[in-house]
Short mmCIF file of C-alpha atoms and ligand atoms in Angstrom, two decimals:
data_model
loop_
_atom_site.label_atom_id
_atom_site.label_comp_id
_atom_site.label_asym_id
_atom_site.label_seq_id
_atom_site.Cartn_x
_atom_site.Cartn_y
_atom_site.Cartn_z
CA SER A 29 -19.87 27.48 27.67
CA PRO A 30 -22.44 26.07 30.12
CA ILE A 31 -22.87 22.32 30.05
CA LYS A 32 -26.29 20.78 29.78
CA ARG A 33 -26.96 18.78 32.91
CA SER A 34 -29.39 15.91 33.17
CA ALA A 35 -30.72 14.24 36.28
CA ILE A 36 -33.29 11.73 37.37
CA ALA A 37 -35.62 12.37 40.29
CA LEU A 38 -37.28 9.65 42.33
CA VAL A 39 -40.18 10.45 44.65
CA THR A 40 -41.16 7.89 47.31
CA PRO A 41 -44.02 8.50 49.75
CA LEU A 42 -43.00 7.64 53.31
CA PRO A 43 -45.33 5.77 55.64
CA PRO A 44 -47.52 8.20 57.62
CA GLN A 45 -45.97 9.22 60.95
CA PRO A 46 -48.46 9.78 63.78
CA SER A 47 -46.41 12.72 65.06
CA ALA A 48 -46.06 14.46 61.68
CA GLU A 49 -48.41 17.25 60.64
CA ALA A 50 -48.27 16.43 56.92
CA PRO A 51 -47.46 13.32 54.87
CA ALA A 52 -43.71 12.99 54.14
CA LEU A 53 -42.02 12.26 50.84
CA LEU A 54 -38.48 11.12 50.05
CA LEU A 55 -37.01 12.87 47.03
CA THR A 56 -33.81 11.45 45.50
CA ILE A 57 -32.06 13.27 42.65
CA ARG A 58 -29.27 11.56 40.75
CA ASP A 59 -27.05 13.64 38.46
CA LEU A 60 -26.60 11.75 35.16
CA THR A 61 -24.51 14.40 33.41
CA GLY A 62 -21.22 12.51 33.76
CA GLU A 63 -22.66 9.23 32.52
CA ALA A 64 -24.41 10.93 29.59
CA GLN A 65 -21.20 12.70 28.63
CA LEU A 66 -19.24 9.46 28.81
CA SER A 67 -21.65 7.53 26.63
CA ARG A 68 -21.75 10.37 24.09
CA MET A 69 -17.92 10.40 23.96
CA ARG A 70 -17.91 6.65 23.45
CA ALA A 71 -20.43 6.92 20.60
CA ASP A 72 -18.42 9.75 18.99
CA PHE A 73 -15.25 7.69 19.24
CA VAL A 74 -16.81 4.67 17.53
CA ALA A 75 -18.23 6.91 14.78
CA ASN A 76 -14.84 8.61 14.26
CA ALA A 77 -12.91 5.35 14.24
CA SER A 78 -15.33 3.79 11.75
CA HIS A 79 -15.13 6.81 9.50
CA GLU A 80 -11.32 6.79 9.59
CA LEU A 81 -11.27 3.12 8.61
CA ARG A 82 -13.97 3.44 5.98
CA THR A 83 -12.07 6.05 3.95
CA PRO A 84 -9.04 3.89 3.04
CA LEU A 85 -11.32 0.87 2.69
CA ALA A 86 -13.50 2.66 0.12
CA SER A 87 -10.38 3.68 -1.79
CA LEU A 88 -9.09 0.09 -1.77
CA LYS A 89 -12.42 -1.26 -3.06
CA GLY A 90 -12.49 1.38 -5.79
CA PHE A 91 -9.04 0.44 -7.05
CA VAL A 92 -9.80 -3.29 -6.93
CA GLU A 93 -12.83 -2.68 -9.14
CA THR A 94 -10.81 -0.52 -11.54
CA LEU A 95 -8.10 -3.15 -11.79
CA GLN A 96 -10.72 -5.81 -12.52
CA GLY A 97 -12.42 -3.64 -15.13
CA ALA A 98 -11.22 -0.51 -16.92
CA ALA A 99 -7.52 -0.87 -16.08
CA LYS A 100 -7.42 -4.64 -16.53
CA ASP A 101 -4.87 -4.61 -19.35
CA ASP A 102 -3.04 -1.41 -18.46
CA PRO A 103 0.34 -2.28 -16.90
CA VAL A 104 1.20 1.37 -16.14
CA ALA A 105 -2.05 1.99 -14.28
CA ARG A 106 -1.61 -1.32 -12.45
CA VAL A 107 1.74 -0.30 -10.99
CA GLN A 108 0.41 3.10 -9.96
CA PHE A 109 -2.82 1.77 -8.44
CA LEU A 110 -1.11 -1.01 -6.53
CA LYS A 111 1.17 1.57 -4.94
CA ILE A 112 -1.81 3.61 -3.75
CA MET A 113 -3.53 0.45 -2.51
CA GLN A 114 -0.45 -0.43 -0.50
CA GLN A 115 -0.42 3.02 1.09
CA GLN A 116 -4.11 2.75 1.99
CA ALA A 117 -3.60 -0.70 3.50
CA GLU A 118 -0.69 0.63 5.55
CA ARG A 119 -2.85 3.48 6.73
CA MET A 120 -5.49 1.02 7.89
CA SER A 121 -2.97 -1.05 9.81
CA ARG A 122 -1.54 2.06 11.54
CA LEU A 123 -5.06 2.95 12.63
CA VAL A 124 -5.81 -0.55 13.92
CA GLU A 125 -2.43 -0.66 15.75
CA ASP A 126 -3.12 2.68 17.43
CA LEU A 127 -6.68 1.72 18.35
CA LEU A 128 -5.41 -1.50 19.93
CA SER A 129 -2.65 0.35 21.81
CA LEU A 130 -5.19 2.80 23.14
CA SER A 131 -7.55 0.13 24.43
CA ARG A 132 -4.70 -1.89 26.00
CA ILE A 133 -3.41 1.20 27.80
CA GLU A 134 -6.88 2.22 28.92
CA MET A 135 -7.37 -1.17 30.54
CA ARG A 136 -4.17 -0.73 32.56
CA GLU A 137 -4.58 2.97 33.28
CA HIS A 138 -5.67 2.47 36.90
CA VAL A 139 -2.91 0.01 37.72
CA ALA A 140 0.21 1.85 38.84
CA PRO A 141 3.40 0.59 37.17
CA THR A 142 5.69 -1.39 39.45
CA ALA A 143 8.75 -1.82 37.22
CA ILE A 144 11.75 0.52 37.18
CA ALA A 145 12.59 2.28 33.93
CA ASP A 146 15.62 4.37 33.06
CA LEU A 147 14.49 7.42 31.10
CA SER A 148 17.88 7.96 29.50
CA ALA A 149 17.69 4.43 28.04
CA VAL A 150 14.12 5.17 26.95
CA ALA A 151 15.30 8.34 25.16
CA ASP A 152 18.16 6.42 23.50
CA GLU A 153 15.82 3.70 22.25
CA ALA A 154 13.24 6.14 20.86
CA VAL A 155 15.84 8.35 19.17
CA GLY A 156 17.61 5.30 17.75
CA ALA A 157 14.36 4.04 16.22
CA LEU A 158 13.57 7.37 14.56
CA GLU A 159 16.97 8.68 13.47
CA ALA A 160 16.51 7.31 9.96
CA ALA A 161 13.06 8.92 9.60
CA ALA A 162 14.47 12.24 10.81
CA ARG A 163 17.33 12.04 8.31
CA GLU A 164 14.80 11.60 5.49
CA SER A 165 13.46 15.07 6.36
CA ALA A 166 17.02 16.37 6.86
CA ILE A 167 16.17 16.91 10.53
CA SER A 168 18.84 16.35 13.15
CA ILE A 169 18.08 15.03 16.61
CA GLU A 170 20.16 16.34 19.48
CA LYS A 171 20.12 14.61 22.85
CA SER A 172 20.66 16.58 26.03
CA VAL A 173 20.93 14.10 28.88
CA PRO A 174 23.12 15.25 31.77
CA SER A 175 24.71 12.45 33.74
CA GLY A 176 22.60 11.48 36.71
CA ASP A 177 19.94 9.10 37.95
CA TRP A 178 17.04 9.07 35.47
CA GLN A 179 15.20 6.09 36.92
CA ILE A 180 11.50 6.21 37.60
CA GLN A 181 8.82 3.76 38.55
CA GLY A 182 7.43 2.98 35.12
CA GLU A 183 6.82 0.63 32.25
CA ARG A 184 9.70 0.88 29.82
CA ASP A 185 7.72 -0.12 26.70
CA GLU A 186 4.99 2.41 27.40
CA LEU A 187 7.51 5.18 28.03
CA VAL A 188 9.30 4.36 24.77
CA GLN A 189 5.93 4.71 23.04
CA VAL A 190 5.46 8.15 24.61
CA ALA A 191 8.93 9.24 23.49
CA GLN A 192 8.44 7.84 19.99
CA ASN A 193 5.04 9.47 19.49
CA LEU A 194 6.42 12.85 20.54
CA ILE A 195 9.57 12.55 18.41
CA GLN A 196 7.50 11.28 15.46
CA ASN A 197 5.32 14.39 15.71
CA ALA A 198 8.39 16.61 15.95
CA ILE A 199 9.63 15.05 12.70
CA LYS A 200 6.22 15.23 10.97
CA TYR A 201 5.46 18.81 11.96
CA GLY A 202 9.06 19.97 12.23
CA LYS A 203 11.01 22.13 9.85
CA PRO A 204 12.75 20.29 7.01
CA GLY A 205 16.43 20.86 7.67
CA GLY A 206 15.62 21.79 11.26
CA LYS A 207 16.56 20.41 14.63
CA ILE A 208 14.83 18.41 17.36
CA VAL A 209 16.12 18.48 20.92
CA VAL A 210 15.31 15.56 23.22
CA SER A 211 16.21 16.38 26.80
CA LEU A 212 16.03 15.20 30.40
CA ASP A 213 16.00 17.62 33.30
CA ARG A 214 15.24 17.65 36.97
CA GLU A 215 12.24 19.80 38.04
CA GLY A 216 11.95 19.59 41.82
CA ASP A 217 11.02 16.00 42.62
CA ARG A 218 10.01 15.33 39.04
CA ILE A 219 11.91 14.44 35.89
CA ALA A 220 11.09 16.43 32.76
CA PHE A 221 11.39 14.55 29.47
CA ALA A 222 11.07 17.10 26.68
CA VAL A 223 10.90 17.02 22.88
CA LYS A 224 11.38 20.38 21.23
CA ASP A 225 11.12 21.22 17.54
CA ASP A 226 11.49 24.32 15.38
CA GLY A 227 8.58 23.48 13.10
CA ILE A 228 5.14 24.82 12.17
CA GLY A 229 3.92 25.31 15.75
CA ILE A 230 0.35 25.19 17.02
CA ALA A 231 -2.09 28.09 17.51
CA PRO A 232 -3.15 28.51 21.17
CA GLU A 233 -6.82 27.68 20.56
CA HIS A 234 -5.89 24.10 19.59
CA LEU A 235 -3.68 23.35 22.58
CA PRO A 236 -6.40 22.26 25.05
CA ARG A 237 -7.84 19.73 22.59
CA LEU A 238 -4.67 18.15 21.14
CA THR A 239 -4.82 15.01 23.30
CA GLU A 240 -8.41 14.21 22.30
CA ARG A 241 -8.77 11.14 20.11
CA PHE A 242 -8.73 12.05 16.42
CA TYR A 243 -8.31 15.77 17.12
CA ARG A 244 -5.91 17.29 14.56
CA VAL A 245 -5.14 20.88 13.65
CA SER A 246 -5.42 19.80 10.03
CA ALA A 247 -6.72 16.30 9.30
CA LYS A 248 -5.44 16.62 5.74
CA GLU A 249 -1.87 17.48 6.74
CA SER A 250 -1.84 14.80 9.41
CA ARG A 251 -3.04 12.20 6.89
CA GLU A 252 -0.44 13.26 4.31
CA ARG A 253 2.25 12.68 6.93
CA GLY A 254 0.91 9.26 7.88
CA GLY A 255 -0.78 10.40 11.10
CA THR A 256 -3.79 8.78 12.75
CA GLY A 257 -4.78 11.48 15.22
CA LEU A 258 -4.31 9.05 18.11
CA GLY A 259 -0.64 9.60 19.01
CA LEU A 260 -1.16 12.24 21.67
CA ALA A 261 -4.23 10.47 23.09
CA ILE A 262 -1.99 7.44 23.65
CA VAL A 263 0.66 9.69 25.23
CA LYS A 264 -1.91 11.20 27.60
CA HIS A 265 -3.17 7.83 28.84
CA ILE A 266 0.35 6.51 29.47
CA VAL A 267 1.32 9.73 31.26
CA ASN A 268 -1.82 9.47 33.43
CA ARG A 269 -0.97 5.91 34.34
CA HIS A 270 2.45 7.09 35.47
CA ARG A 271 0.91 9.90 37.57
CA GLY A 272 2.64 12.38 35.31
CA GLU A 273 1.70 15.56 33.51
CA LEU A 274 1.94 16.62 29.86
CA ARG A 275 2.90 20.24 29.24
CA ILE A 276 2.64 21.71 25.73
CA ARG A 277 4.13 25.04 24.73
CA SER A 278 4.04 26.27 21.17
CA THR A 279 4.36 29.31 18.97
CA VAL A 280 3.08 29.31 15.40
CA ARG A 281 5.94 29.18 12.84
CA VAL A 282 8.53 29.06 15.65
CA GLY A 283 8.07 25.59 17.08
CA SER A 284 6.67 23.43 19.85
CA SER A 285 7.84 21.70 22.97
CA PHE A 286 6.11 18.74 24.55
CA THR A 287 7.26 18.00 28.10
CA VAL A 288 6.32 14.95 30.13
CA LEU A 289 6.80 15.44 33.87
CA LEU A 290 7.14 12.21 35.79
CA PRO A 291 7.66 11.61 39.51
CA ALA A 292 11.28 10.62 40.15
CA LYS A 293 11.86 7.34 41.95
CA THR A 294 11.73 8.04 45.67
CA VAL A 295 15.21 7.70 47.05
CA GLN A 296 15.50 5.34 50.01
CA LYS A 297 16.76 7.32 53.01
CA PRO A 298 19.87 5.71 54.42
CA ASN A 299 19.27 3.93 57.74
CA THR A 300 20.82 5.73 60.69
N1 LIG B 408 5.30 18.90 17.25
C1 LIG B 408 4.15 19.35 16.72
N2 LIG B 408 4.12 20.50 15.98
C2 LIG B 408 2.96 20.95 15.45
N3 LIG B 408 1.77 20.34 15.59
C3 LIG B 408 1.74 19.19 16.30
C4 LIG B 408 2.91 18.64 16.90
N4 LIG B 408 2.56 17.52 17.55
C5 LIG B 408 1.25 17.37 17.37
N5 LIG B 408 0.73 18.36 16.61
C6 LIG B 408 -0.68 18.56 16.23
O1 LIG B 408 -1.48 17.76 17.09
C7 LIG B 408 -2.28 16.87 16.31
C8 LIG B 408 -2.50 15.58 17.08
O2 LIG B 408 -1.28 14.86 17.20
P1 LIG B 408 -1.33 13.26 17.24
O3 LIG B 408 -2.34 12.85 18.24
O4 LIG B 408 0.05 12.76 17.41
O5 LIG B 408 -1.92 12.89 15.81
P2 LIG B 408 -1.20 12.76 14.37
O6 LIG B 408 -1.43 11.37 13.99
O7 LIG B 408 -1.93 13.72 13.50
O8 LIG B 408 0.25 13.07 14.53
C9 LIG B 408 -1.55 16.73 15.00
O9 LIG B 408 -2.41 16.38 13.95
C10 LIG B 408 -0.98 18.13 14.80
O10 LIG B 408 -1.98 18.97 14.29
MG1 LIG B 409 1.31 11.80 16.02
#
């Protein structure tokens, strides 16, 4: 669809030139489309984030009132309501954690990482942290890491976050009783870190928008699984910082694969 462009024009009369036949004007046009788009995106983001936080907050307030009033002397209701309140509070802290992660990463996005990270250790750490969660859904995680040099120039903690967000999604949207494959491969002068599941899959029309903040195929399903809608936005920013690329392939009811392509560490040529 065509985008609406906006611009500002500035007209300045130039001092009369004795040689000129007519008076001259200087016309400057500045395209403001990019800036307008950026400020609209920022406003949308603040509105979305506030809305996401307001929902669990409203629920918490409602239950506090009920526990102070109608359910004051009802021990059964108390147990049940406190459990819901705990879930809502946890939801709020996940949101705040993700929002903070996002802003921290955004601040560093234009600073290239200088540390060296080993992607096979990154994969091990992420899988280790999520094995228990996978087992709860009867999902097995298989690692396919051929022996080799998997070092890149990168920030280990950020790369672990990428791996964890992708594996977490594979568990959340995977098939109960299914399998997740976490793999490392060489692709030319890049390393491909891939997470593949055999879950619900994603229809093609959603693919281009998945890394947008708060974009979800189904907000309800994401929420039920403890999602915030920020995981892939975080992944995208970290991948950008590492001069990498995120490739998503998916087929509905067959499964999805999320591949992060990262430049391999340049090998020092031996001195001759
Ligand atoms: N492995 C996957 N299989 C199916 N859908 C996925 C997968 N990973 C992500 N998605 C879709 O992309 C959306 C955005 O993902 P993400 O940013 O991680 O947010 P969420 O908190 O919902 O997991 C999800 O809500 C889901 O609709
Ligand atoms: Mg997620």
